[in-house]
C-alpha angles and dihedrals in degrees: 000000000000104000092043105024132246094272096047118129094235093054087064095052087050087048087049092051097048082051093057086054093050089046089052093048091054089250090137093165099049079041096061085040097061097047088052099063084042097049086047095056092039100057086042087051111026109020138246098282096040108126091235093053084047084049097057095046085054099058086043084053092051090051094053091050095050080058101054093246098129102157083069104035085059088045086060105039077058 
């Protein structure tokens, strides 16, 4: 974050992979926090239909659904 910025591109990627440990570990709320920060910076940075954006509304997606939420896992799959 301070050599790059909080809205790099790269931060987000490191977000998103902090977020895939929390996941793993069944930390589904520090999961969905964490994708959060990345998918915020990614739709400044990179845009709505950027494929990393897509990706990170796909894991967020994944974590609802191993919740059993799965009204919000298909809203964002859409």
């Amino acid at each position: 974050r301070k050599a790059l910025g909080e809205d790099h591109p790269h931060t987000a990627s490191t977000y998103n992979n902090m977020a895939v440990v929390f996941d793993s570990q069944g930390d589904h709320v520090k999961a969905l926090e964490y994708y959060e920060k990345a998918l915020v910076i990614r739709r400044k940075a990179l845009g709505e239909d950027h494929p990393d954006t897509a990706t990170t509304y796909n894991n967020m997606a994944g974590v609802f659904k191993s919740q059993g939420d799965y009204a919000n896992a298909l809203e964002y799959y859409e």
